[in-house]
């Protein structure tokens, strides 16, 4: 799936969409709408369920959506074409992120490759020119075949002790090898962006990358009810200088992309399917640079159920449900310019994250100060729904 702008409608949908229960959101002339996809058309079901948050609370969200009917808002092809900021028309809806009131959380260091790269960032203090040298040093100490390691096990505890004794201490070893997962707040409710929109990197960042991930939609009871794709845009230089800069590295304007649609769990698609997904990343730059990489969810070191239990329960509640980025194994080490400098984004890069079961999420890279400002918050949503008689 080569990135194009705007993305073609057929790249947004899962393979065999007629078997998929999809839910998304659009901004229409009157305000935000909850939609489903039927025959390449977007059907407005807001009169039946005003928010995706409410939908996630149903016993059978997929069955509920299949039984819903409503106004036809237009073809997905036309709406996708009118979603980029430069292509919008007042009378045509545009795609939004498919989530609304849920806090956006993310799990870090859930793949061994990402563990090694986080240690490298820290050892480099955010300097990309040192990365290859540190990568070779780490491989010399612990090797590269770490796929069998189980976080929290006796074996990983011993490995961590050995690394610390040899002077390779890192806070990333604790969350990568220890019993407790790293789960942080990626973004606020309603702050994520959808497909065919710009994603933002901080204007002062010189070492950054996309992070292709699977994202779970989780109810307030802690039950995963669907999944979609996500781009957990990351600033390697900021986080590498200090872990205390995690918020600056992760949470900027338009830095969380989610979509294109949430595929709701049913008898054709469930959490076991998610565990077997292969996620593909493609980047195409205006400089002619291309990158393609794949991530297998089978290589995740922390099971999604374990991450959900660590995220919420009696120790932490989310009455509006939550969405959770499950982590990435993408290691952006391919040189883009000078040898040894690795990968970093250029302005106007097109980034596509795809999986056959979930479709494709395509975004264009800009600096966060040049992305469309986030101006429609929770109060705006409820005022709008009330004015339309939908509450």
Short mmCIF file of C-alpha atoms in Angstrom, two decimals:
data_model
loop_
_atom_site.label_atom_id
_atom_site.label_comp_id
_atom_site.label_asym_id
_atom_site.label_seq_id
_atom_site.Cartn_x
_atom_site.Cartn_y
_atom_site.Cartn_z
CA UNK A 1 0.00 0.00 0.00
CA UNK A 2 2.08 2.93 -1.31
CA UNK A 3 1.20 6.19 0.47
CA UNK A 4 -0.83 8.62 -1.63
CA UNK A 5 -2.36 11.98 -0.75
CA UNK A 6 -5.18 12.06 -0.07
CA UNK A 7 -5.41 8.33 0.56
CA UNK A 8 -7.68 6.36 -1.74
CA UNK A 9 -10.87 5.05 -0.17
CA UNK A 10 -10.06 1.40 -0.88
CA UNK A 11 -6.83 1.70 1.15
CA UNK A 12 -8.77 2.75 4.25
CA UNK A 13 -10.91 -0.35 4.60
CA UNK A 14 -10.09 -3.84 5.88
CA UNK A 15 -9.97 -6.72 3.46
CA UNK A 16 -13.49 -8.04 3.04
CA UNK A 17 -15.18 -4.95 4.60
CA UNK A 18 -18.63 -6.48 4.19
CA UNK A 19 -17.72 -8.82 7.06
CA UNK A 20 -16.44 -6.03 9.27
CA UNK A 21 -18.38 -4.00 11.83
CA UNK A 22 -16.70 -0.61 11.46
CA UNK A 23 -17.32 2.58 13.40
CA UNK A 24 -15.80 5.99 12.83
CA UNK A 25 -16.48 9.68 13.16
CA UNK A 26 -16.84 12.57 10.73
CA UNK A 27 -17.25 16.30 11.12
CA UNK A 28 -20.38 17.21 9.21
CA UNK A 29 -21.90 20.63 8.53
CA UNK A 30 -23.89 20.39 11.80
CA UNK A 31 -21.13 18.86 13.92
CA UNK A 32 -19.49 15.51 14.75
CA UNK A 33 -21.27 12.31 13.72
CA UNK A 34 -20.73 8.67 14.61
CA UNK A 35 -20.72 6.65 11.39
CA UNK A 36 -20.47 3.12 10.09
CA UNK A 37 -19.42 1.94 6.62
CA UNK A 38 -21.77 0.12 4.27
CA UNK A 39 -21.03 -0.50 0.60
CA UNK A 40 -18.44 2.25 0.51
CA UNK A 41 -20.91 4.78 1.99
CA UNK A 42 -20.78 6.44 5.41
CA UNK A 43 -24.01 6.02 7.37
CA UNK A 44 -24.74 8.45 10.20
CA UNK A 45 -25.82 6.52 13.34
CA UNK A 46 -25.50 9.43 15.78
CA UNK A 47 -29.26 9.43 16.45
CA UNK A 48 -28.84 5.89 17.84
CA UNK A 49 -25.53 6.41 19.66
CA UNK A 50 -24.19 9.92 20.21
CA UNK A 51 -20.59 8.98 21.05
CA UNK A 52 -18.18 6.12 20.45
CA UNK A 53 -17.72 6.12 24.21
CA UNK A 54 -21.39 5.13 24.62
CA UNK A 55 -21.12 2.52 21.87
CA UNK A 56 -18.24 0.79 23.67
CA UNK A 57 -20.48 0.24 26.71
CA UNK A 58 -22.97 -1.99 24.87
CA UNK A 59 -22.82 -5.75 25.48
CA UNK A 60 -22.43 -6.31 21.73
CA UNK A 61 -21.21 -3.12 20.03
CA UNK A 62 -20.71 -4.87 16.68
CA UNK A 63 -24.25 -6.27 16.67
CA UNK A 64 -25.66 -2.91 17.69
CA UNK A 65 -23.90 -1.13 14.81
CA UNK A 66 -25.09 -3.72 12.30
CA UNK A 67 -28.68 -3.07 13.39
CA UNK A 68 -28.35 0.72 13.16
CA UNK A 69 -29.59 2.76 10.24
CA UNK A 70 -29.45 6.44 9.48
CA UNK A 71 -28.79 9.10 6.85
CA UNK A 72 -26.30 8.40 4.08
CA UNK A 73 -23.63 11.10 4.37
CA UNK A 74 -21.91 10.28 1.11
CA UNK A 75 -19.24 8.01 -0.33
CA UNK A 76 -16.11 7.27 1.63
CA UNK A 77 -14.11 8.21 -1.47
CA UNK A 78 -15.57 11.73 -1.61
CA UNK A 79 -15.31 12.28 2.14
CA UNK A 80 -11.70 11.07 2.29
CA UNK A 81 -10.80 13.33 -0.64
CA UNK A 82 -12.25 16.32 1.23
CA UNK A 83 -10.54 15.57 4.55
CA UNK A 84 -7.09 17.21 4.08
CA UNK A 85 -7.19 20.79 5.31
CA UNK A 86 -6.43 22.18 1.84
CA UNK A 87 -9.25 20.19 0.19
CA UNK A 88 -12.24 20.79 2.46
CA UNK A 89 -15.66 21.94 1.31
CA UNK A 90 -18.23 23.35 3.77
CA UNK A 91 -21.00 21.06 2.53
CA UNK A 92 -18.93 17.82 2.61
CA UNK A 93 -18.12 15.92 5.83
CA UNK A 94 -14.50 15.14 6.66
CA UNK A 95 -13.01 12.20 8.51
CA UNK A 96 -12.12 12.50 12.18
CA UNK A 97 -10.35 10.21 14.60
CA UNK A 98 -12.79 7.34 15.35
CA UNK A 99 -12.58 7.88 19.14
CA UNK A 100 -13.97 10.70 21.21
CA UNK A 101 -14.27 10.83 25.03
CA UNK A 102 -11.73 8.13 25.85
CA UNK A 103 -8.39 9.09 27.41
CA UNK A 104 -5.56 8.02 25.10
CA UNK A 105 -2.96 5.82 26.80
CA UNK A 106 0.09 4.09 25.38
CA UNK A 107 2.27 1.19 26.43
CA UNK A 108 5.99 1.55 25.88
CA UNK A 109 8.83 -0.93 25.51
CA UNK A 110 6.54 -3.88 24.83
CA UNK A 111 8.85 -5.30 22.14
CA UNK A 112 12.50 -6.26 22.60
CA UNK A 113 13.56 -4.17 19.61
CA UNK A 114 12.00 -1.07 21.13
CA UNK A 115 13.69 -1.86 24.46
CA UNK A 116 17.10 -1.84 22.81
CA UNK A 117 16.37 1.35 20.92
CA UNK A 118 15.19 3.14 24.07
CA UNK A 119 18.41 2.16 25.85
CA UNK A 120 20.32 3.46 22.82
CA UNK A 121 18.47 6.80 22.91
CA UNK A 122 19.34 7.19 26.57
CA UNK A 123 23.00 6.26 26.14
CA UNK A 124 23.24 8.73 23.22
CA UNK A 125 21.55 11.49 25.23
CA UNK A 126 19.41 12.15 22.17
CA UNK A 127 22.38 12.47 19.76
CA UNK A 128 21.62 10.43 16.63
CA UNK A 129 25.27 10.46 15.50
CA UNK A 130 26.21 8.11 18.34
CA UNK A 131 23.48 5.53 17.80
CA UNK A 132 25.35 2.98 15.66
CA UNK A 133 28.28 2.86 18.05
CA UNK A 134 26.06 2.32 21.10
CA UNK A 135 23.97 -0.28 19.22
CA UNK A 136 27.12 -2.33 18.56
CA UNK A 137 28.19 -2.06 22.21
CA UNK A 138 24.81 -3.32 23.45
CA UNK A 139 24.82 -6.24 21.03
CA UNK A 140 28.30 -7.12 22.24
CA UNK A 141 27.09 -7.24 25.84
CA UNK A 142 23.74 -9.01 25.57
CA UNK A 143 23.39 -10.22 21.97
CA UNK A 144 20.38 -9.60 19.80
CA UNK A 145 18.30 -12.75 20.23
CA UNK A 146 16.07 -11.64 23.12
CA UNK A 147 12.69 -12.71 21.78
CA UNK A 148 12.26 -15.45 24.38
CA UNK A 149 12.58 -13.08 27.34
CA UNK A 150 9.46 -12.84 29.52
CA UNK A 151 9.14 -9.57 31.48
CA UNK A 152 9.01 -10.19 35.22
CA UNK A 153 10.49 -13.68 35.00
CA UNK A 154 13.45 -14.97 37.02
CA UNK A 155 15.56 -15.03 33.84
CA UNK A 156 14.91 -11.41 32.95
CA UNK A 157 15.55 -10.34 36.55
CA UNK A 158 18.98 -12.00 36.37
CA UNK A 159 19.71 -10.37 33.01
CA UNK A 160 18.79 -6.98 34.40
CA UNK A 161 21.10 -7.50 37.39
CA UNK A 162 23.93 -8.49 35.05
CA UNK A 163 23.47 -5.41 32.87
CA UNK A 164 23.36 -3.11 35.88
CA UNK A 165 26.51 -4.72 37.29
CA UNK A 166 28.28 -4.08 33.97
CA UNK A 167 27.30 -0.42 34.00
CA UNK A 168 24.39 -0.63 31.57
CA UNK A 169 21.65 0.54 33.92
CA UNK A 170 18.66 2.16 32.26
CA UNK A 171 15.14 2.92 33.42
CA UNK A 172 14.02 1.23 30.21
CA UNK A 173 15.40 -2.08 31.48
CA UNK A 174 12.95 -1.91 34.36
CA UNK A 175 9.85 -1.48 32.20
CA UNK A 176 11.17 -3.74 29.45
CA UNK A 177 12.26 -6.63 31.67
CA UNK A 178 10.54 -6.05 35.00
CA UNK A 179 7.00 -6.96 36.13
CA UNK A 180 5.47 -3.49 35.65
CA UNK A 181 4.65 -2.17 32.19
CA UNK A 182 5.27 1.41 31.07
CA UNK A 183 1.83 2.90 30.43
CA UNK A 184 1.63 6.64 29.93
CA UNK A 185 -0.87 9.25 28.81
CA UNK A 186 -0.36 9.88 25.12
CA UNK A 187 -3.03 12.50 24.53
CA UNK A 188 -6.27 13.96 25.82
CA UNK A 189 -9.81 12.97 24.79
CA UNK A 190 -10.74 14.47 21.39
CA UNK A 191 -7.12 15.50 20.71
CA UNK A 192 -6.21 12.65 18.35
CA UNK A 193 -6.36 13.05 14.57
CA UNK A 194 -7.65 10.63 11.96
CA UNK A 195 -6.52 9.53 8.54
CA UNK A 196 -5.94 11.99 5.66
CA UNK A 197 -4.84 14.67 8.14
CA UNK A 198 -1.49 16.11 9.15
CA UNK A 199 0.51 14.69 12.06
CA UNK A 200 2.85 16.89 14.03
CA UNK A 201 6.42 16.72 15.27
CA UNK A 202 7.77 19.42 17.56
CA UNK A 203 9.48 22.17 15.52
CA UNK A 204 12.69 21.84 17.58
CA UNK A 205 13.03 18.09 17.06
CA UNK A 206 15.78 16.84 14.77
CA UNK A 207 15.51 13.09 15.50
CA UNK A 208 12.01 11.63 15.38
CA UNK A 209 10.03 8.79 13.88
CA UNK A 210 6.60 7.23 13.39
CA UNK A 211 5.57 4.41 15.71
CA UNK A 212 3.11 2.03 14.00
CA UNK A 213 0.88 0.34 16.56
CA UNK A 214 -2.37 -1.49 17.13
CA UNK A 215 -4.80 0.46 19.33
CA UNK A 216 -7.49 -1.14 21.49
CA UNK A 217 -10.88 0.38 22.25
CA UNK A 218 -11.68 -0.59 25.86
CA UNK A 219 -14.93 -0.14 27.79
CA UNK A 220 -15.21 1.27 31.30
CA UNK A 221 -15.42 -2.34 32.56
CA UNK A 222 -11.97 -3.10 31.12
CA UNK A 223 -13.28 -5.13 28.17
CA UNK A 224 -11.58 -4.73 24.78
CA UNK A 225 -14.37 -4.22 22.24
CA UNK A 226 -12.47 -3.29 19.09
CA UNK A 227 -9.18 -2.29 17.52
CA UNK A 228 -7.73 0.11 14.99
CA UNK A 229 -4.35 1.43 13.90
CA UNK A 230 -2.32 4.20 15.46
CA UNK A 231 0.78 6.32 14.96
CA UNK A 232 2.39 7.14 18.31
CA UNK A 233 4.61 9.88 16.85
CA UNK A 234 7.85 10.00 18.86
CA UNK A 235 10.68 12.49 19.36
CA UNK A 236 13.80 10.42 19.96
CA UNK A 237 16.00 13.42 20.74
CA UNK A 238 13.66 14.79 23.43
CA UNK A 239 13.09 11.48 25.21
CA UNK A 240 16.75 10.50 24.80
CA UNK A 241 17.91 13.60 26.69
CA UNK A 242 15.74 12.73 29.68
CA UNK A 243 12.89 10.35 30.44
CA UNK A 244 11.27 13.27 32.24
CA UNK A 245 10.72 14.82 28.81
CA UNK A 246 8.34 12.00 27.87
CA UNK A 247 5.38 14.37 27.70
CA UNK A 248 7.31 16.78 25.47
CA UNK A 249 8.36 13.84 23.29
CA UNK A 250 4.92 12.28 22.99
CA UNK A 251 2.12 14.81 23.47
CA UNK A 252 2.15 17.65 20.97
CA UNK A 253 -0.45 19.08 18.64
CA UNK A 254 -1.56 16.38 16.16
CA UNK A 255 0.96 13.87 17.52
CA UNK A 256 -1.51 10.99 18.00
CA UNK A 257 -3.08 9.55 14.85
CA UNK A 258 -5.82 6.91 15.22
CA UNK A 259 -7.96 5.16 12.63
CA UNK A 260 -9.19 5.02 10.01
CA UNK A 261 -12.08 3.14 11.65
CA UNK A 262 -12.43 0.99 14.75
CA UNK A 263 -13.18 -2.59 13.80
CA UNK A 264 -15.48 -3.92 16.50
CA UNK A 265 -14.96 -7.41 17.90
CA UNK A 266 -17.31 -10.15 16.72
CA UNK A 267 -17.08 -13.77 15.61
CA UNK A 268 -14.78 -12.81 12.71
CA UNK A 269 -12.37 -10.53 14.58
CA UNK A 270 -11.32 -10.58 18.23
CA UNK A 271 -8.36 -10.14 20.57
CA UNK A 272 -6.82 -13.40 19.39
CA UNK A 273 -6.86 -11.96 15.86
CA UNK A 274 -5.08 -8.88 17.16
CA UNK A 275 -2.38 -11.06 18.71
CA UNK A 276 -1.57 -12.44 15.25
CA UNK A 277 -1.66 -9.21 13.23
CA UNK A 278 1.22 -8.02 11.08
CA UNK A 279 1.39 -4.23 10.83
CA UNK A 280 3.15 -2.62 7.88
CA UNK A 281 4.73 0.83 7.90
CA UNK A 282 5.55 2.75 4.73
CA UNK A 283 7.09 6.22 4.50
CA UNK A 284 7.44 8.18 1.27
CA UNK A 285 9.29 11.49 1.25
CA UNK A 286 9.36 14.31 -1.25
CA UNK A 287 13.14 13.71 -1.39
CA UNK A 288 12.54 10.30 -2.98
CA UNK A 289 13.24 8.43 0.23
CA UNK A 290 11.12 5.34 0.88
CA UNK A 291 10.97 3.05 3.88
CA UNK A 292 9.02 -0.15 4.46
CA UNK A 293 8.95 -2.19 7.64
CA UNK A 294 6.73 -4.80 9.26
CA UNK A 295 5.82 -5.47 12.89
CA UNK A 296 4.41 -8.79 14.07
CA UNK A 297 2.15 -8.61 17.08
CA UNK A 298 3.19 -12.21 17.79
CA UNK A 299 6.51 -10.80 19.03
CA UNK A 300 5.00 -8.60 21.72
CA UNK A 301 6.53 -9.35 25.11
CA UNK A 302 3.48 -8.32 27.15
CA UNK A 303 0.10 -9.80 26.26
CA UNK A 304 -2.67 -7.25 25.56
CA UNK A 305 -4.77 -8.72 28.40
CA UNK A 306 -1.90 -8.13 30.81
CA UNK A 307 -1.54 -4.53 29.62
CA UNK A 308 -5.27 -3.93 30.13
CA UNK A 309 -5.08 -5.35 33.68
CA UNK A 310 -2.12 -3.11 34.48
CA UNK A 311 -3.88 -0.10 32.94
CA UNK A 312 -7.19 -0.35 34.78
CA UNK A 313 -9.00 -2.20 37.52
CA UNK A 314 -9.68 -1.54 41.18
CA UNK A 315 -6.46 0.48 41.27
CA UNK A 316 -7.50 2.81 38.41
CA UNK A 317 -10.89 3.40 36.80
CA UNK A 318 -11.86 4.99 33.48
CA UNK A 319 -15.59 5.76 33.50
CA UNK A 320 -15.48 6.84 29.84
CA UNK A 321 -13.46 3.83 28.81
CA UNK A 322 -9.98 4.23 27.35
CA UNK A 323 -7.95 3.54 24.24
CA UNK A 324 -4.56 1.88 24.50
CA UNK A 325 -1.67 1.92 22.04
CA UNK A 326 -0.06 -1.52 22.45
CA UNK A 327 3.51 -0.49 21.59
CA UNK A 328 5.76 -0.74 18.55
CA UNK A 329 8.63 -2.94 17.45
CA UNK A 330 9.65 -0.51 14.70
CA UNK A 331 13.35 0.26 15.01
CA UNK A 332 14.09 3.31 12.82
CA UNK A 333 17.74 2.58 12.06
CA UNK A 334 17.75 2.91 8.24
CA UNK A 335 19.93 5.84 7.22
CA UNK A 336 18.07 8.56 5.39
CA UNK A 337 20.90 10.96 4.67
CA UNK A 338 24.46 10.69 5.99
CA UNK A 339 25.61 7.23 7.12
CA UNK A 340 25.11 6.66 10.82
CA UNK A 341 22.41 9.30 11.30
CA UNK A 342 19.53 6.83 10.99
CA UNK A 343 15.98 7.87 10.16
CA UNK A 344 14.17 11.09 10.95
CA UNK A 345 11.10 12.68 9.41
CA UNK A 346 11.15 15.37 6.77
CA UNK A 347 8.29 17.78 6.28
CA UNK A 348 5.61 16.41 3.92
CA UNK A 349 6.54 12.78 4.48
CA UNK A 350 3.56 10.52 3.83
CA UNK A 351 3.23 7.78 6.46
CA UNK A 352 0.93 4.78 5.97
CA UNK A 353 0.32 2.19 8.67
CA UNK A 354 -1.72 -0.77 7.49
CA UNK A 355 -2.93 -4.27 8.28
CA UNK A 356 -5.30 -6.33 6.15
CA UNK A 357 -7.76 -6.74 9.03
CA UNK A 358 -7.78 -3.02 9.91
CA UNK A 359 -7.24 -1.09 6.69
CA UNK A 360 -4.76 1.76 6.33
CA UNK A 361 -4.01 4.95 8.27
CA UNK A 362 -2.25 7.62 6.19
CA UNK A 363 -0.96 10.96 7.47
CA UNK A 364 1.26 13.77 6.25
CA UNK A 365 4.06 15.08 8.45
CA UNK A 366 4.23 18.73 9.46
CA UNK A 367 5.64 20.52 12.49
CA UNK A 368 3.07 20.62 15.27
CA UNK A 369 2.84 24.42 15.18
CA UNK A 370 1.86 24.22 11.51
CA UNK A 371 -0.80 21.54 11.98
CA UNK A 372 -4.43 22.49 12.41
CA UNK A 373 -4.89 23.66 16.04
CA UNK A 374 -6.97 21.51 18.38
CA UNK A 375 -9.97 23.72 19.16
CA UNK A 376 -12.96 21.39 19.58
CA UNK A 377 -13.00 19.95 23.09
CA UNK A 378 -15.37 18.04 25.37
CA UNK A 379 -17.51 21.06 26.25
CA UNK A 380 -17.87 21.88 22.54
CA UNK A 381 -18.97 18.33 21.79
CA UNK A 382 -21.67 18.27 24.45
CA UNK A 383 -22.96 21.73 23.56
CA UNK A 384 -23.16 20.64 19.92
CA UNK A 385 -24.93 17.35 20.66
CA UNK A 386 -27.40 19.13 22.97
CA UNK A 387 -28.19 21.75 20.33
CA UNK A 388 -28.91 18.95 17.83
CA UNK A 389 -31.18 17.16 20.33
CA UNK A 390 -28.91 14.10 20.49
CA UNK A 391 -28.41 13.92 24.26
#
